[in-house]
mmCIF file with all atom_site columns, N, CA and C in Angstrom:
data_model
loop_
_atom_site.group_PDB
_atom_site.id
_atom_site.type_symbol
_atom_site.label_atom_id
_atom_site.label_alt_id
_atom_site.label_comp_id
_atom_site.label_asym_id
_atom_site.label_entity_id
_atom_site.label_seq_id
_atom_site.pdbx_PDB_ins_code
_atom_site.Cartn_x
_atom_site.Cartn_y
_atom_site.Cartn_z
_atom_site.occupancy
_atom_site.B_iso_or_equiv
_atom_site.pdbx_formal_charge
_atom_site.auth_seq_id
_atom_site.auth_comp_id
_atom_site.auth_asym_id
_atom_site.auth_atom_id
_atom_site.pdbx_PDB_model_num
ATOM 1   N N  . UNK A 1 1  ? 92.686  98.175  85.593  1.00 71.00 ? 1  UNK A N  1
ATOM 2   C CA . UNK A 1 1  ? 92.837  98.966  86.798  1.00 71.00 ? 1  UNK A CA 1
ATOM 3   C C  . UNK A 1 1  ? 92.404  100.400 86.486  1.00 71.00 ? 1  UNK A C  1
ATOM 4   N N  . UNK A 1 2  ? 91.712  101.003 87.412  1.00 81.00 ? 2  UNK A N  1
ATOM 5   C CA . UNK A 1 2  ? 91.250  102.378 87.240  1.00 81.00 ? 2  UNK A CA 1
ATOM 6   C C  . UNK A 1 2  ? 92.431  103.341 87.169  1.00 81.00 ? 2  UNK A C  1
ATOM 7   N N  . UNK A 1 3  ? 92.290  104.363 86.337  1.00 85.00 ? 3  UNK A N  1
ATOM 8   C CA . UNK A 1 3  ? 93.353  105.366 86.194  1.00 85.00 ? 3  UNK A CA 1
ATOM 9   C C  . UNK A 1 3  ? 93.668  106.056 87.512  1.00 85.00 ? 3  UNK A C  1
ATOM 10  N N  . UNK A 1 4  ? 92.636  106.317 88.324  1.00 91.00 ? 4  UNK A N  1
ATOM 11  C CA . UNK A 1 4  ? 92.880  106.996 89.600  1.00 91.00 ? 4  UNK A CA 1
ATOM 12  C C  . UNK A 1 4  ? 93.722  106.129 90.529  1.00 91.00 ? 4  UNK A C  1
ATOM 13  N N  . UNK A 1 5  ? 93.492  104.827 90.507  1.00 91.00 ? 5  UNK A N  1
ATOM 14  C CA . UNK A 1 5  ? 94.279  103.905 91.330  1.00 91.00 ? 5  UNK A CA 1
ATOM 15  C C  . UNK A 1 5  ? 95.714  103.869 90.812  1.00 91.00 ? 5  UNK A C  1
ATOM 16  N N  . UNK A 1 6  ? 95.872  103.809 89.497  1.00 94.00 ? 6  UNK A N  1
ATOM 17  C CA . UNK A 1 6  ? 97.215  103.793 88.906  1.00 94.00 ? 6  UNK A CA 1
ATOM 18  C C  . UNK A 1 6  ? 97.987  105.058 89.291  1.00 94.00 ? 6  UNK A C  1
ATOM 19  N N  . UNK A 1 7  ? 97.325  106.202 89.263  1.00 95.00 ? 7  UNK A N  1
ATOM 20  C CA . UNK A 1 7  ? 97.970  107.461 89.646  1.00 95.00 ? 7  UNK A CA 1
ATOM 21  C C  . UNK A 1 7  ? 98.403  107.427 91.115  1.00 95.00 ? 7  UNK A C  1
ATOM 22  N N  . UNK A 1 8  ? 97.541  106.873 91.974  1.00 95.00 ? 8  UNK A N  1
ATOM 23  C CA . UNK A 1 8  ? 97.866  106.797 93.399  1.00 95.00 ? 8  UNK A CA 1
ATOM 24  C C  . UNK A 1 8  ? 99.028  105.836 93.639  1.00 95.00 ? 8  UNK A C  1
ATOM 25  N N  . UNK A 1 9  ? 99.066  104.718 92.901  1.00 96.00 ? 9  UNK A N  1
ATOM 26  C CA . UNK A 1 9  ? 100.178 103.778 93.035  1.00 96.00 ? 9  UNK A CA 1
ATOM 27  C C  . UNK A 1 9  ? 101.484 104.422 92.564  1.00 96.00 ? 9  UNK A C  1
ATOM 28  N N  . UNK A 1 10 ? 101.411 105.175 91.486  1.00 97.00 ? 10 UNK A N  1
ATOM 29  C CA . UNK A 1 10 ? 102.602 105.866 91.003  1.00 97.00 ? 10 UNK A CA 1
ATOM 30  C C  . UNK A 1 10 ? 103.084 106.901 92.020  1.00 97.00 ? 10 UNK A C  1
ATOM 31  N N  . UNK A 1 11 ? 102.147 107.563 92.686  1.00 97.00 ? 11 UNK A N  1
ATOM 32  C CA . UNK A 1 11 ? 102.514 108.527 93.731  1.00 97.00 ? 11 UNK A CA 1
ATOM 33  C C  . UNK A 1 11 ? 103.217 107.820 94.893  1.00 97.00 ? 11 UNK A C  1
ATOM 34  N N  . UNK A 1 12 ? 102.712 106.662 95.293  1.00 97.00 ? 12 UNK A N  1
ATOM 35  C CA . UNK A 1 12 ? 103.365 105.872 96.352  1.00 97.00 ? 12 UNK A CA 1
ATOM 36  C C  . UNK A 1 12 ? 104.782 105.521 95.913  1.00 97.00 ? 12 UNK A C  1
ATOM 37  N N  . UNK A 1 13 ? 104.931 105.057 94.687  1.00 97.00 ? 13 UNK A N  1
ATOM 38  C CA . UNK A 1 13 ? 106.251 104.677 94.169  1.00 97.00 ? 13 UNK A CA 1
ATOM 39  C C  . UNK A 1 13 ? 107.206 105.868 94.172  1.00 97.00 ? 13 UNK A C  1
ATOM 40  N N  . UNK A 1 14 ? 106.722 107.021 93.750  1.00 97.00 ? 14 UNK A N  1
ATOM 41  C CA . UNK A 1 14 ? 107.572 108.218 93.699  1.00 97.00 ? 14 UNK A CA 1
ATOM 42  C C  . UNK A 1 14 ? 107.931 108.715 95.090  1.00 97.00 ? 14 UNK A C  1
ATOM 43  N N  . UNK A 1 15 ? 106.926 108.828 95.960  1.00 97.00 ? 15 UNK A N  1
ATOM 44  C CA . UNK A 1 15 ? 107.128 109.430 97.280  1.00 97.00 ? 15 UNK A CA 1
ATOM 45  C C  . UNK A 1 15 ? 107.920 108.544 98.234  1.00 97.00 ? 15 UNK A C  1
ATOM 46  N N  . UNK A 1 16 ? 107.706 107.244 98.159  1.00 97.00 ? 16 UNK A N  1
ATOM 47  C CA . UNK A 1 16 ? 108.323 106.350 99.142  1.00 97.00 ? 16 UNK A CA 1
ATOM 48  C C  . UNK A 1 16 ? 109.553 105.627 98.586  1.00 97.00 ? 16 UNK A C  1
ATOM 49  N N  . UNK A 1 17 ? 109.463 105.168 97.346  1.00 97.00 ? 17 UNK A N  1
ATOM 50  C CA . UNK A 1 17 ? 110.537 104.356 96.775  1.00 97.00 ? 17 UNK A CA 1
ATOM 51  C C  . UNK A 1 17 ? 111.446 105.141 95.835  1.00 97.00 ? 17 UNK A C  1
ATOM 52  N N  . UNK A 1 18 ? 111.076 106.401 95.549  1.00 96.00 ? 18 UNK A N  1
ATOM 53  C CA . UNK A 1 18 ? 111.843 107.255 94.648  1.00 96.00 ? 18 UNK A CA 1
ATOM 54  C C  . UNK A 1 18 ? 111.965 106.644 93.252  1.00 96.00 ? 18 UNK A C  1
ATOM 55  N N  . UNK A 1 19 ? 110.884 105.978 92.830  1.00 96.00 ? 19 UNK A N  1
ATOM 56  C CA . UNK A 1 19 ? 110.790 105.384 91.501  1.00 96.00 ? 19 UNK A CA 1
ATOM 57  C C  . UNK A 1 19 ? 110.104 106.414 90.604  1.00 96.00 ? 19 UNK A C  1
ATOM 58  N N  . UNK A 1 20 ? 110.766 106.798 89.548  1.00 93.00 ? 20 UNK A N  1
ATOM 59  C CA . UNK A 1 20 ? 110.285 107.871 88.677  1.00 93.00 ? 20 UNK A CA 1
ATOM 60  C C  . UNK A 1 20 ? 108.963 107.544 87.985  1.00 93.00 ? 20 UNK A C  1
ATOM 61  N N  . UNK A 1 21 ? 108.833 106.313 87.479  1.00 95.00 ? 21 UNK A N  1
ATOM 62  C CA . UNK A 1 21 ? 107.629 105.903 86.770  1.00 95.00 ? 21 UNK A CA 1
ATOM 63  C C  . UNK A 1 21 ? 107.426 104.400 86.944  1.00 95.00 ? 21 UNK A C  1
ATOM 64  N N  . UNK A 1 22 ? 106.200 103.957 86.797  1.00 95.00 ? 22 UNK A N  1
ATOM 65  C CA . UNK A 1 22 ? 105.901 102.530 86.845  1.00 95.00 ? 22 UNK A CA 1
ATOM 66  C C  . UNK A 1 22 ? 105.761 101.942 85.441  1.00 95.00 ? 22 UNK A C  1
ATOM 67  N N  . UNK A 1 23 ? 106.064 102.748 84.436  1.00 96.00 ? 23 UNK A N  1
ATOM 68  C CA . UNK A 1 23 ? 106.040 102.277 83.054  1.00 96.00 ? 23 UNK A CA 1
ATOM 69  C C  . UNK A 1 23 ? 107.319 101.503 82.752  1.00 96.00 ? 23 UNK A C  1
ATOM 70  N N  . UNK A 1 24 ? 107.188 100.417 82.001  1.00 97.00 ? 24 UNK A N  1
ATOM 71  C CA . UNK A 1 24 ? 108.349 99.652  81.564  1.00 97.00 ? 24 UNK A CA 1
ATOM 72  C C  . UNK A 1 24 ? 109.091 100.448 80.502  1.00 97.00 ? 24 UNK A C  1
ATOM 73  N N  . UNK A 1 25 ? 110.422 100.551 80.671  1.00 97.00 ? 25 UNK A N  1
ATOM 74  C CA . UNK A 1 25 ? 111.218 101.315 79.717  1.00 97.00 ? 25 UNK A CA 1
ATOM 75  C C  . UNK A 1 25 ? 112.238 100.448 78.990  1.00 97.00 ? 25 UNK A C  1
ATOM 76  N N  . UNK A 1 26 ? 112.172 99.135  79.237  1.00 97.00 ? 26 UNK A N  1
ATOM 77  C CA . UNK A 1 26 ? 113.026 98.160  78.538  1.00 97.00 ? 26 UNK A CA 1
ATOM 78  C C  . UNK A 1 26 ? 114.516 98.445  78.680  1.00 97.00 ? 26 UNK A C  1
ATOM 79  N N  . UNK A 1 27 ? 114.901 98.821  79.887  1.00 97.00 ? 27 UNK A N  1
ATOM 80  C CA . UNK A 1 27 ? 116.302 99.075  80.192  1.00 97.00 ? 27 UNK A CA 1
ATOM 81  C C  . UNK A 1 27 ? 116.541 98.695  81.647  1.00 97.00 ? 27 UNK A C  1
ATOM 82  N N  . UNK A 1 28 ? 117.507 97.813  81.871  1.00 96.00 ? 28 UNK A N  1
ATOM 83  C CA . UNK A 1 28 ? 117.795 97.407  83.250  1.00 96.00 ? 28 UNK A CA 1
ATOM 84  C C  . UNK A 1 28 ? 118.096 98.605  84.131  1.00 96.00 ? 28 UNK A C  1
ATOM 85  N N  . UNK A 1 29 ? 118.835 99.561  83.609  1.00 94.00 ? 29 UNK A N  1
ATOM 86  C CA . UNK A 1 29 ? 119.203 100.742 84.379  1.00 94.00 ? 29 UNK A CA 1
ATOM 87  C C  . UNK A 1 29 ? 118.013 101.610 84.757  1.00 94.00 ? 29 UNK A C  1
ATOM 88  N N  . UNK A 1 30 ? 116.942 101.514 83.992  1.00 96.00 ? 30 UNK A N  1
ATOM 89  C CA . UNK A 1 30 ? 115.759 102.330 84.256  1.00 96.00 ? 30 UNK A CA 1
ATOM 90  C C  . UNK A 1 30 ? 114.613 101.550 84.903  1.00 96.00 ? 30 UNK A C  1
ATOM 91  N N  . UNK A 1 31 ? 114.612 100.235 84.760  1.00 97.00 ? 31 UNK A N  1
ATOM 92  C CA . UNK A 1 31 ? 113.489 99.426  85.233  1.00 97.00 ? 31 UNK A CA 1
ATOM 93  C C  . UNK A 1 31 ? 113.747 98.679  86.547  1.00 97.00 ? 31 UNK A C  1
ATOM 94  N N  . UNK A 1 32 ? 114.981 98.671  87.021  1.00 97.00 ? 32 UNK A N  1
ATOM 95  C CA . UNK A 1 32 ? 115.300 97.985  88.277  1.00 97.00 ? 32 UNK A CA 1
ATOM 96  C C  . UNK A 1 32 ? 115.902 98.976  89.265  1.00 97.00 ? 32 UNK A C  1
ATOM 97  N N  . UNK A 1 33 ? 115.505 98.831  90.546  1.00 96.00 ? 33 UNK A N  1
ATOM 98  C CA . UNK A 1 33 ? 115.927 99.769  91.583  1.00 96.00 ? 33 UNK A CA 1
ATOM 99  C C  . UNK A 1 33 ? 116.431 99.016  92.808  1.00 96.00 ? 33 UNK A C  1
ATOM 100 N N  . UNK A 1 34 ? 117.371 99.629  93.524  1.00 96.00 ? 34 UNK A N  1
ATOM 101 C CA . UNK A 1 34 ? 117.751 99.174  94.861  1.00 96.00 ? 34 UNK A CA 1
ATOM 102 C C  . UNK A 1 34 ? 116.900 99.968  95.830  1.00 96.00 ? 34 UNK A C  1
ATOM 103 N N  . UNK A 1 35 ? 116.130 99.271  96.665  1.00 96.00 ? 35 UNK A N  1
ATOM 104 C CA . UNK A 1 35 ? 115.265 99.958  97.631  1.00 96.00 ? 35 UNK A CA 1
ATOM 105 C C  . UNK A 1 35 ? 115.461 99.349  99.008  1.00 96.00 ? 35 UNK A C  1
ATOM 106 N N  . UNK A 1 36 ? 115.194 100.142 100.013 1.00 96.00 ? 36 UNK A N  1
ATOM 107 C CA . UNK A 1 36 ? 115.320 99.658  101.391 1.00 96.00 ? 36 UNK A CA 1
ATOM 108 C C  . UNK A 1 36 ? 114.116 98.787  101.758 1.00 96.00 ? 36 UNK A C  1
ATOM 109 N N  . UNK A 1 37 ? 114.318 97.897  102.706 1.00 98.00 ? 37 UNK A N  1
ATOM 110 C CA . UNK A 1 37 ? 113.209 97.049  103.143 1.00 98.00 ? 37 UNK A CA 1
ATOM 111 C C  . UNK A 1 37 ? 112.154 97.882  103.858 1.00 98.00 ? 37 UNK A C  1
ATOM 112 N N  . UNK A 1 38 ? 112.562 98.934  104.577 1.00 98.00 ? 38 UNK A N  1
ATOM 113 C CA . UNK A 1 38 ? 111.572 99.765  105.273 1.00 98.00 ? 38 UNK A CA 1
ATOM 114 C C  . UNK A 1 38 ? 110.774 100.596 104.261 1.00 98.00 ? 38 UNK A C  1
ATOM 115 N N  . UNK A 1 39 ? 111.400 100.985 103.165 1.00 97.00 ? 39 UNK A N  1
ATOM 116 C CA . UNK A 1 39 ? 110.675 101.684 102.115 1.00 97.00 ? 39 UNK A CA 1
ATOM 117 C C  . UNK A 1 39 ? 109.691 100.761 101.419 1.00 97.00 ? 39 UNK A C  1
ATOM 118 N N  . UNK A 1 40 ? 110.134 99.535  101.151 1.00 98.00 ? 40 UNK A N  1
ATOM 119 C CA . UNK A 1 40 ? 109.257 98.542  100.541 1.00 98.00 ? 40 UNK A CA 1
ATOM 120 C C  . UNK A 1 40 ? 108.068 98.249  101.446 1.00 98.00 ? 40 UNK A C  1
ATOM 121 N N  . UNK A 1 41 ? 108.339 98.095  102.739 1.00 98.00 ? 41 UNK A N  1
ATOM 122 C CA . UNK A 1 41 ? 107.261 97.816  103.699 1.00 98.00 ? 41 UNK A CA 1
ATOM 123 C C  . UNK A 1 41 ? 106.248 98.962  103.723 1.00 98.00 ? 41 UNK A C  1
ATOM 124 N N  . UNK A 1 42 ? 106.730 100.189 103.752 1.00 98.00 ? 42 UNK A N  1
ATOM 125 C CA . UNK A 1 42 ? 105.832 101.353 103.778 1.00 98.00 ? 42 UNK A CA 1
ATOM 126 C C  . UNK A 1 42 ? 105.017 101.443 102.488 1.00 98.00 ? 42 UNK A C  1
ATOM 127 N N  . UNK A 1 43 ? 105.658 101.194 101.348 1.00 98.00 ? 43 UNK A N  1
ATOM 128 C CA . UNK A 1 43 ? 104.942 101.236 100.068 1.00 98.00 ? 43 UNK A CA 1
ATOM 129 C C  . UNK A 1 43 ? 103.862 100.153 100.018 1.00 98.00 ? 43 UNK A C  1
ATOM 130 N N  . UNK A 1 44 ? 104.179 98.961  100.504 1.00 98.00 ? 44 UNK A N  1
ATOM 131 C CA . UNK A 1 44 ? 103.187 97.882  100.528 1.00 98.00 ? 44 UNK A CA 1
ATOM 132 C C  . UNK A 1 44 ? 102.028 98.221  101.453 1.00 98.00 ? 44 UNK A C  1
ATOM 133 N N  . UNK A 1 45 ? 102.326 98.804  102.606 1.00 98.00 ? 45 UNK A N  1
ATOM 134 C CA . UNK A 1 45 ? 101.258 99.202  103.535 1.00 98.00 ? 45 UNK A CA 1
ATOM 135 C C  . UNK A 1 45 ? 100.352 100.262 102.917 1.00 98.00 ? 45 UNK A C  1
ATOM 136 N N  . UNK A 1 46 ? 100.945 101.238 102.249 1.00 97.00 ? 46 UNK A N  1
ATOM 137 C CA . UNK A 1 46 ? 100.152 102.279 101.601 1.00 97.00 ? 46 UNK A CA 1
ATOM 138 C C  . UNK A 1 46 ? 99.286  101.690 100.480 1.00 97.00 ? 46 UNK A C  1
ATOM 139 N N  . UNK A 1 47 ? 99.851  100.771 99.703  1.00 96.00 ? 47 UNK A N  1
ATOM 140 C CA . UNK A 1 47 ? 99.090  100.135 98.622  1.00 96.00 ? 47 UNK A CA 1
ATOM 141 C C  . UNK A 1 47 ? 97.959  99.283  99.195  1.00 96.00 ? 47 UNK A C  1
ATOM 142 N N  . UNK A 1 48 ? 98.217  98.606  100.304 1.00 97.00 ? 48 UNK A N  1
ATOM 143 C CA . UNK A 1 48 ? 97.176  97.809  100.954 1.00 97.00 ? 48 UNK A CA 1
ATOM 144 C C  . UNK A 1 48 ? 96.026  98.706  101.414 1.00 97.00 ? 48 UNK A C  1
ATOM 145 N N  . UNK A 1 49 ? 96.366  99.817  102.037 1.00 96.00 ? 49 UNK A N  1
ATOM 146 C CA . UNK A 1 49 ? 95.348  100.777 102.491 1.00 96.00 ? 49 UNK A CA 1
ATOM 147 C C  . UNK A 1 49 ? 94.547  101.303 101.311 1.00 96.00 ? 49 UNK A C  1
ATOM 148 N N  . UNK A 1 50 ? 95.221  101.585 100.217 1.00 94.00 ? 50 UNK A N  1
ATOM 149 C CA . UNK A 1 50 ? 94.539  102.058 99.017  1.00 94.00 ? 50 UNK A CA 1
ATOM 150 C C  . UNK A 1 50 ? 93.556  100.997 98.516  1.00 94.00 ? 50 UNK A C  1
ATOM 151 N N  . UNK A 1 51 ? 93.971  99.746  98.544  1.00 92.00 ? 51 UNK A N  1
ATOM 152 C CA . UNK A 1 51 ? 93.096  98.656  98.127  1.00 92.00 ? 51 UNK A CA 1
ATOM 153 C C  . UNK A 1 51 ? 91.876  98.538  99.028  1.00 92.00 ? 51 UNK A C  1
ATOM 154 N N  . UNK A 1 52 ? 92.068  98.727  100.305 1.00 93.00 ? 52 UNK A N  1
ATOM 155 C CA . UNK A 1 52 ? 90.943  98.663  101.243 1.00 93.00 ? 52 UNK A CA 1
ATOM 156 C C  . UNK A 1 52 ? 89.935  99.776  100.967 1.00 93.00 ? 52 UNK A C  1
ATOM 157 N N  . UNK A 1 53 ? 90.424  100.937 100.588 1.00 90.00 ? 53 UNK A N  1
ATOM 158 C CA . UNK A 1 53 ? 89.546  102.072 100.299 1.00 90.00 ? 53 UNK A CA 1
ATOM 159 C C  . UNK A 1 53 ? 88.768  101.886 99.004  1.00 90.00 ? 53 UNK A C  1
ATOM 160 N N  . UNK A 1 54 ? 89.293  101.076 98.094  1.00 83.00 ? 54 UNK A N  1
ATOM 161 C CA . UNK A 1 54 ? 88.688  100.920 96.766  1.00 83.00 ? 54 UNK A CA 1
ATOM 162 C C  . UNK A 1 54 ? 87.894  99.629  96.619  1.00 83.00 ? 54 UNK A C  1
ATOM 163 N N  . UNK A 1 55 ? 87.447  99.068  97.702  1.00 76.00 ? 55 UNK A N  1
ATOM 164 C CA . UNK A 1 55 ? 86.645  97.834  97.632  1.00 76.00 ? 55 UNK A CA 1
ATOM 165 C C  . UNK A 1 55 ? 85.274  98.118  97.105  1.00 76.00 ? 55 UNK A C  1
#
């Protein structure tokens, strides 16, 4: 995956899901989150749009 795409996905995660990083940290407390369904839906929509732009 391109670094620019990874950065944009991380921005979506931070801005919408309040996920600090997409890196695995090998800790349940740091790697698993409770998120709202509307936040998940918005993050998926943003990621889909990003994918459409990068075809």
